[in-house]
Coordinates of C-alpha atoms in Angstrom, one line a residue:
X951 CA -2.8 99.7 109.1
X952 CA -3.5 102.1 112.5
X953 CA -6.4 100.9 114.8
X954 CA -6.3 97.4 113.3
X955 CA -5.3 94.6 115.1
X956 CA -5.7 90.4 115.6
X957 CA -4.7 90.5 119.2
X958 CA -8.8 89.8 119.6
X959 CA -10.0 86.4 118.4
X960 CA -13.0 84.8 118.1
X961 CA -13.0 81.1 119.1
X962 CA -15.8 78.7 117.9
X963 CA -16.0 75.2 119.3
X964 CA -18.9 72.7 118.2
X965 CA -19.2 69.1 118.2
X966 CA -20.6 66.0 120.8
X967 CA -21.0 67.4 124.2
X968 CA -19.3 66.3 127.4
X969 CA -18.7 67.2 130.9
X970 CA -15.1 68.4 131.5
X971 CA -15.2 70.1 127.8
X972 CA -15.4 74.0 128.9
X973 CA -12.9 73.5 131.4
X974 CA -10.3 71.9 129.1
X975 CA -10.3 74.8 126.9
X976 CA -10.1 77.3 129.5
X977 CA -7.5 75.8 131.4
X978 CA -5.6 76.9 128.3
X979 CA -6.5 80.5 128.2
X980 CA -5.9 80.2 131.4
X981 CA -2.6 78.8 131.1
X982 CA -1.5 81.9 128.7
X983 CA -3.1 84.4 130.6
X984 CA -6.2 85.6 128.1
X985 CA -8.6 87.8 128.9
X986 CA -12.1 86.7 128.1
X987 CA -14.5 89.9 126.5
X988 CA -17.4 87.9 126.2
X989 CA -18.9 83.6 126.1
X990 CA -21.8 82.3 125.3
X991 CA -22.3 78.6 125.3
X992 CA -25.2 76.4 124.2
X993 CA -26.2 73.0 123.7
X994 CA -28.9 71.5 121.3
X995 CA -30.0 67.5 121.0
X996 CA -26.3 67.2 123.1
X997 CA -24.6 69.1 120.5
X998 CA -22.9 72.0 122.3
X999 CA -22.0 75.3 120.1
X1000 CA -19.0 77.6 122.5
X1001 CA -18.2 81.2 121.5
X1002 CA -15.1 82.9 123.0
X1003 CA -14.5 86.0 122.6
X1004 CA -10.8 86.7 123.5
X1005 CA -7.9 89.0 123.8
X1006 CA -4.4 88.1 123.5
X1007 CA -1.8 90.1 126.0
X1008 CA 1.5 91.2 124.3
X1009 CA 3.3 88.5 126.0
X1010 CA 1.3 85.6 124.6
X1011 CA 2.0 85.1 121.0
X1012 CA -1.1 83.9 119.5
X1013 CA 0.7 81.3 117.7
X1014 CA 1.4 78.9 120.3
X1015 CA -2.1 79.6 122.5
X1016 CA -4.4 78.8 119.4
X1017 CA -2.1 75.7 118.8
X1018 CA -2.6 74.5 121.9
X1019 CA -6.4 74.9 121.6
X1020 CA -6.3 73.1 118.5
X1021 CA -5.0 70.3 119.8
X1022 CA -7.1 70.3 122.6
X1023 CA -10.1 70.3 120.6
X1024 CA -8.8 67.6 118.6
X1025 CA -8.4 65.0 121.7
X1026 CA -11.9 66.3 122.9
X1027 CA -13.2 65.0 118.9
X1028 CA -14.7 69.0 118.2
X1029 CA -14.1 71.1 116.0
X1030 CA -12.6 74.3 116.5
X1031 CA -12.6 78.0 114.1
X1032 CA -10.5 80.9 114.8
X1033 CA -12.6 84.4 113.4
X1034 CA -9.9 87.3 113.8
X1035 CA -11.7 90.6 115.1
X1036 CA -10.1 93.7 114.3
X1037 CA -10.5 96.4 117.0
X1038 CA -12.6 98.9 114.9
X1039 CA -15.8 95.9 115.0
X1040 CA -14.8 95.2 118.5
X1041 CA -15.7 99.3 119.1
X1042 CA -18.8 98.8 117.5
X1043 CA -20.2 95.8 119.2
X1044 CA -19.4 97.1 122.7
X1045 CA -20.7 100.6 121.4
X1046 CA -24.1 98.4 120.4
X1047 CA -24.6 97.2 124.2
X1048 CA -27.0 101.0 124.6
X1049 CA -29.4 100.1 122.4
X1050 CA -32.4 98.4 123.9
X1051 CA -33.5 94.9 124.1
X1052 CA -36.6 93.3 123.4
X1053 CA -38.2 89.9 125.0
X1054 CA -40.5 88.4 121.8
X1055 CA -42.2 85.2 123.0
X1056 CA -44.1 83.2 121.0
X1057 CA -46.7 80.9 122.2
X1058 CA -48.7 78.0 120.1
X1059 CA -49.9 74.2 120.7
X1060 CA -46.9 73.5 118.3
X1061 CA -44.3 75.8 116.8
X1062 CA -43.5 74.9 112.9
X1063 CA -40.8 76.8 111.0
X1064 CA -43.5 79.0 108.8
X1065 CA -43.8 80.4 112.8
X1066 CA -40.5 81.5 112.9
X1067 CA -40.0 82.3 109.4
X1068 CA -42.6 84.7 109.4
X1069 CA -41.7 86.4 113.0
X1070 CA -38.2 86.6 112.7
X1071 CA -39.0 88.1 109.3
X1072 CA -40.4 91.0 110.6
X1073 CA -38.1 91.0 113.3
X1074 CA -34.9 91.7 110.3
X1075 CA -37.1 94.0 108.2
X1076 CA -37.3 96.5 111.3
X1077 CA -33.6 96.6 112.2
X1078 CA -33.5 94.4 115.3
X1079 CA -31.1 91.7 115.6
X1080 CA -31.5 88.0 117.5
X1081 CA -29.2 87.9 120.5
X1082 CA -30.1 84.4 121.7
X1083 CA -33.0 82.0 121.1
X1084 CA -33.9 80.0 123.5
X1085 CA -37.1 76.8 124.3
X1086 CA -39.0 78.2 127.3
X1087 CA -41.5 74.3 126.8
X1088 CA -39.9 71.6 127.9
X1089 CA -38.6 68.4 125.3
X1090 CA -41.3 66.7 123.2
X1091 CA -41.2 63.1 122.3
X1092 CA -41.1 62.2 118.7
X1093 CA -44.6 60.0 118.7
X1094 CA -45.8 63.7 120.1
X1095 CA -44.4 66.1 117.8
X1096 CA -47.9 66.5 115.9
X1097 CA -50.2 66.4 119.2
X1098 CA -51.5 69.7 119.8
X1099 CA -49.7 70.2 123.4
X1100 CA -47.6 73.6 124.5
X1101 CA -44.9 75.4 122.7
X1102 CA -42.7 78.4 123.7
X1103 CA -40.2 79.7 121.8
X1104 CA -38.2 83.1 123.4
X1105 CA -36.1 85.6 121.4
X1106 CA -34.0 87.8 123.1
X1107 CA -33.6 90.6 120.3
X1108 CA -31.9 94.2 120.6
X1109 CA -32.4 97.2 118.6
X1110 CA -34.5 100.5 118.1
X1111 CA -38.5 99.9 118.1
X1112 CA -39.2 103.3 116.6
X1113 CA -43.0 102.5 115.9
X1114 CA -44.1 100.1 118.6
X1115 CA -48.3 100.0 118.0
X1116 CA -47.0 99.1 113.9
X1117 CA -45.0 96.3 115.2
X1118 CA -47.7 95.1 117.8
X1119 CA -50.6 95.4 114.8
X1120 CA -48.2 93.7 112.6
X1121 CA -48.0 90.6 115.0
X1122 CA -51.1 90.5 115.9
X1123 CA -52.1 89.9 112.1
X1124 CA -49.5 87.1 112.6
X1125 CA -50.9 85.8 115.4
X1126 CA -54.8 85.1 113.5
X1127 CA -53.4 84.0 110.4
X1128 CA -51.3 81.2 112.0
X1129 CA -53.0 80.6 115.4
X1130 CA -49.7 82.0 117.3
X1131 CA -49.4 83.9 120.0
X1132 CA -46.8 86.6 119.9
X1133 CA -46.0 88.8 122.7
X1134 CA -42.7 91.7 122.9
X1135 CA -42.1 93.7 126.0
X1136 CA -39.2 95.3 126.7
X1137 CA -36.5 93.2 128.6
X1138 CA -36.2 95.3 131.7
X1139 CA -35.7 95.4 135.6
X1140 CA -39.2 94.4 135.9
X1141 CA -39.7 91.5 133.5
X1142 CA -39.0 89.3 135.7
X1143 CA -40.2 90.4 139.3
X1144 CA -44.0 91.4 139.1
X1145 CA -45.5 90.7 142.2
X1146 CA -48.9 91.2 141.8
X1147 CA -51.4 89.4 139.1
X1148 CA -55.3 91.1 139.0
X1149 CA -57.5 88.8 137.3
X1150 CA -61.0 89.5 135.5
X1151 CA -63.7 86.0 136.7
X1152 CA -66.1 85.7 134.4
X1153 CA -64.4 84.1 130.9
X1154 CA -60.8 84.8 132.0
X1155 CA -60.9 82.3 135.3
X1156 CA -63.9 80.5 134.6
X1157 CA -65.2 79.7 130.8
X1158 CA -68.8 81.3 131.1
X1159 CA -70.8 84.6 132.2
X1160 CA -72.0 84.0 135.8
X1161 CA -75.2 86.7 135.0
X1162 CA -75.9 84.2 131.5
X1163 CA -75.9 81.6 133.8
X1164 CA -78.4 83.7 136.0
X1165 CA -80.3 84.4 133.7
X1166 CA -81.0 81.2 132.3
X1167 CA -82.5 79.8 135.2
X1168 CA -84.4 82.7 135.6
X1169 CA -86.1 82.1 132.2
X1170 CA -84.3 85.4 130.7
X1171 CA -81.0 83.8 128.8
X1172 CA -81.5 85.2 125.4
X1173 CA -82.3 89.4 126.1
X1174 CA -79.4 88.8 128.8
X1175 CA -76.9 86.9 127.0
X1176 CA -77.2 89.6 123.8
X1177 CA -76.6 92.4 126.8
X1178 CA -73.7 90.7 127.5
X1179 CA -72.1 90.4 124.5
X1180 CA -72.6 93.8 123.5
X1181 CA -71.5 95.5 126.8
X1182 CA -68.0 93.3 126.2
X1183 CA -67.4 94.3 122.9
X1184 CA -67.5 98.0 124.0
X1185 CA -71.1 98.9 122.9
X1186 CA -72.7 99.5 125.4
X1187 CA -72.0 101.6 128.6
X1188 CA -71.4 98.5 131.1
X1189 CA -72.8 100.6 134.3
X1190 CA -76.0 100.7 132.6
X1191 CA -76.0 97.7 130.5
X1192 CA -74.9 95.7 134.0
X1193 CA -78.1 97.6 135.7
X1194 CA -80.3 96.4 133.2
X1195 CA -79.6 92.4 133.1
X1196 CA -79.4 92.5 137.0
X1197 CA -83.2 94.1 137.2
X1198 CA -84.3 90.8 134.6
X1199 CA -82.6 88.5 137.2
X1200 CA -85.5 89.7 140.0
X1201 CA -87.5 87.1 141.7
X1202 CA -84.6 84.1 141.2
X1203 CA -84.4 81.6 144.0
X1204 CA -81.2 82.6 145.9
X1205 CA -80.6 78.8 145.7
X1206 CA -79.6 78.7 142.3
X1207 CA -76.5 80.5 143.0
X1208 CA -74.9 77.5 145.7
X1209 CA -75.9 75.0 142.3
X1210 CA -73.8 77.3 139.4
X1211 CA -71.1 77.6 141.5
X1212 CA -70.5 74.3 142.0
X1213 CA -70.3 74.1 137.6
X1214 CA -68.6 76.7 136.9
X1215 CA -65.7 75.8 134.6
X1216 CA -62.1 76.6 135.5
X1217 CA -60.6 78.5 132.5
X1218 CA -57.3 75.6 131.3
X1219 CA -54.2 76.9 132.6
X1220 CA -56.5 78.5 136.1
X1221 CA -55.6 76.4 138.5
X1222 CA -52.1 75.8 138.0
X1223 CA -50.9 79.3 137.0
X1224 CA -52.4 80.2 140.9
X1225 CA -51.2 77.3 142.9
X1226 CA -47.4 78.6 140.9
X1227 CA -47.7 82.2 141.5
X1228 CA -48.5 81.6 145.3
X1229 CA -45.8 78.9 145.7
X1230 CA -43.3 82.1 144.3
X1231 CA -44.9 84.9 146.7
X1232 CA -46.8 86.7 144.3
X1233 CA -50.4 88.3 145.4
X1234 CA -53.4 87.5 143.7
X1235 CA -57.1 89.4 143.1
X1236 CA -60.0 89.2 141.4
X1237 CA -61.4 92.4 139.9
X1238 CA -64.9 91.2 138.3
X1239 CA -67.6 92.6 137.0
X1240 CA -69.6 89.6 138.5
X1241 CA -70.8 88.7 141.3
X1242 CA -68.6 88.6 145.0
X1243 CA -70.9 84.9 146.1
X1244 CA -69.0 83.5 142.9
X1245 CA -65.6 85.3 143.2
X1246 CA -65.6 83.9 147.1
X1247 CA -66.0 80.3 145.6
X1248 CA -62.9 80.8 143.5
X1249 CA -60.8 82.5 146.3
X1250 CA -61.9 79.2 148.1
X1251 CA -61.1 76.6 145.7
X1252 CA -58.1 78.4 143.8
X1253 CA -56.2 81.0 146.8
X1254 CA -56.6 84.0 145.7
X1255 CA -56.0 86.8 147.9
X1256 CA -58.1 89.6 147.3
X1257 CA -61.8 89.5 145.5
X1258 CA -63.3 92.9 144.4
X1259 CA -66.7 92.0 142.7
X1260 CA -70.6 92.9 142.8
X1261 CA -73.0 91.9 145.7
X1262 CA -76.2 90.7 144.2
X1263 CA -78.3 91.9 147.0
X1264 CA -80.9 89.3 148.5
X1265 CA -84.3 89.4 150.8
X1266 CA -86.4 86.5 151.9
X1267 CA -84.5 84.2 149.7
X1268 CA -84.4 85.5 146.1
X1269 CA -82.5 88.0 144.0
X1270 CA -84.4 91.1 144.6
X1271 CA -82.8 92.7 140.9
X1272 CA -80.6 95.0 142.2
X1273 CA -77.0 95.1 143.3
X1274 CA -75.5 97.1 146.9
X1275 CA -72.5 99.6 146.8
X1276 CA -70.4 100.8 144.0
X1277 CA -70.7 98.9 140.8
X1278 CA -67.2 97.5 139.9
X1279 CA -67.2 98.3 135.7
X1280 CA -64.0 99.5 134.5
X1281 CA -62.2 102.4 136.1
X1282 CA -63.3 100.8 139.8
X1283 CA -61.0 97.9 138.3
X1284 CA -58.1 100.0 137.4
X1285 CA -59.2 101.7 140.8
X1286 CA -58.7 98.8 142.4
X1287 CA -55.4 97.6 141.1
X1288 CA -53.8 101.2 142.4
X1289 CA -55.6 100.4 145.9
X1290 CA -54.4 97.0 146.2
X1291 CA -50.3 97.6 144.6
X1292 CA -50.2 100.5 147.0
X1293 CA -51.5 99.0 150.1
X1294 CA -48.6 95.6 149.2
X1295 CA -46.1 98.4 148.8
X1296 CA -45.9 96.6 144.9
X1297 CA -45.3 99.5 141.8
X1298 CA -48.2 99.6 139.3
X1299 CA -44.5 97.9 137.0
X1300 CA -44.8 95.3 139.0
X1301 CA -48.3 94.6 138.3
X1302 CA -49.8 92.1 135.5
X1303 CA -53.6 92.7 134.8
X1304 CA -55.4 90.0 132.0
X1305 CA -59.0 89.9 131.2
X1306 CA -61.1 89.8 128.0
X1307 CA -63.6 92.4 128.1
X1308 CA -63.6 96.0 126.9
X1309 CA -64.4 96.8 130.9
X1310 CA -61.0 95.3 131.4
X1311 CA -59.2 98.0 129.1
X1312 CA -58.8 100.6 131.8
X1313 CA -57.1 98.0 134.3
X1314 CA -54.7 96.4 131.6
X1315 CA -53.9 99.5 130.3
X1316 CA -52.4 100.9 133.9
X1317 CA -50.4 97.6 134.8
X1318 CA -47.1 96.7 134.1
X1319 CA -48.4 94.3 131.9
X1320 CA -52.0 94.6 130.7
X1321 CA -53.0 90.8 128.9
X1322 CA -55.9 90.0 126.9
X1323 CA -57.0 86.3 127.7
X1324 CA -59.1 84.6 125.0
X1325 CA -60.5 88.2 124.4
X1326 CA -63.0 90.7 122.3
X1327 CA -61.0 91.6 118.9
X1328 CA -62.0 95.8 120.9
X1329 CA -59.7 93.9 124.0
X1330 CA -57.0 92.8 121.7
X1331 CA -56.2 94.9 119.8
X1332 CA -56.1 98.1 122.6
X1333 CA -54.2 95.7 124.7
X1334 CA -50.6 95.9 125.4
X1335 CA -50.2 91.6 125.0
X1336 CA -52.8 89.0 123.5
X1337 CA -52.8 85.4 124.7
X1338 CA -55.4 83.6 122.9
X1339 CA -54.4 79.5 121.9
X1340 CA -52.7 78.3 125.0
X1341 CA -54.1 77.9 128.3
X1342 CA -54.1 80.7 131.4
X1343 CA -51.1 79.2 133.1
X1344 CA -48.8 80.3 129.7
X1345 CA -48.5 83.9 131.4
X1346 CA -45.5 82.0 132.8
X1347 CA -43.8 82.4 130.1
X1348 CA -44.5 85.6 129.3
X1349 CA -42.2 86.4 132.8
X1350 CA -39.6 84.3 131.9
X1351 CA -40.3 80.8 133.8
X1352 CA -39.2 77.5 132.1
X1353 CA -41.3 74.4 132.1
X1354 CA -38.1 73.2 134.3
X1355 CA -38.6 76.2 136.4
X1356 CA -41.9 75.5 136.9
X1357 CA -41.2 71.5 137.3
X1358 CA -39.1 72.8 140.7
X1359 CA -41.6 75.3 141.6
X1360 CA -44.3 72.1 141.8
X1361 CA -41.7 69.9 143.5
X1362 CA -41.5 72.4 146.3
X1363 CA -45.1 72.7 146.7
X1364 CA -45.2 69.2 147.3
X1365 CA -42.6 69.2 150.1
X1366 CA -44.3 72.3 151.6
X1367 CA -47.8 70.1 151.6
X1368 CA -45.9 67.3 152.7

């Protein structure tokens, strides 16, 4: 048949992995001057799966090449299979390289078969093809299989996402049902080239709302906590509710601030995340609707580069119930993100913003990667990505780092400190 040819052959080799196997097979192909059109290799539990798509030149007859590969595979103790590929099929495969690519990341304490089945079924239903599946988390010892640890699997998929918002909602529904985080992002040059990460402080970097802690000391805890919760859900104007809450703190002894700062619970994974980002050369910032005093405390403890928050006015050793200067609300956070990025010479596509409240949505929407972390429902529904099951350091998975990468970076950190 015209246009059809068996000069293109897919060679699949599988079996126990051993050093030199790939070199031995490609040595034969090199001898016959075979062209490599595509190659892929994976090793799972010391078992190799190697695929080589080859084009045999007119000068090389297929029989001797394939015979020699079979003999060598037998000597190596591996299996080999040959699949002829038509020129039409190959041309169709080549044309598909222009399709968009996406990374789907699954994060959970333990990733189960059900997790993968549900996610891959959604991917298949939208006619997206999975090109690669890769585990980013470390290997799990057998006696820890059922522990509540941390697992991450990354899927590289290809195709056209016709309704990105509907797909995100579908993933969000599965996340809520199965205690699994699912993130999908375009696989472009920016994904592993982020340079600036900005954080909300309260209920993001720390597992507390500082204004609520101050209110408890002032004896108005319940009243302030109720206003805070409504503001974070987006039910109240942030600036008005903030002034109302601060006014209730009037007369509080300023020495209380130091005691509260000392007992602030740092969010799981925050210290590891920031130290890793710092070692990798990222710029970090706190953009908080809370108070500068506590932001600076965290800046010193974690090594944050910038802090922007609200200045609590103190006179004669007491809180006045007022703030000094411009209130850092949602709009101000977005402005500050732009300002820092411009000052550092970083494009917005290279920025990451992390927060949990409604006042974080403007910066989450502006950043190249906006992450709602253990967030209120309204924030989860409107942010690009939502993380709830693991600690803050799981953000490193979203930008493509594996546990092995992180071990290497920690080694470099230790060597630098020494």
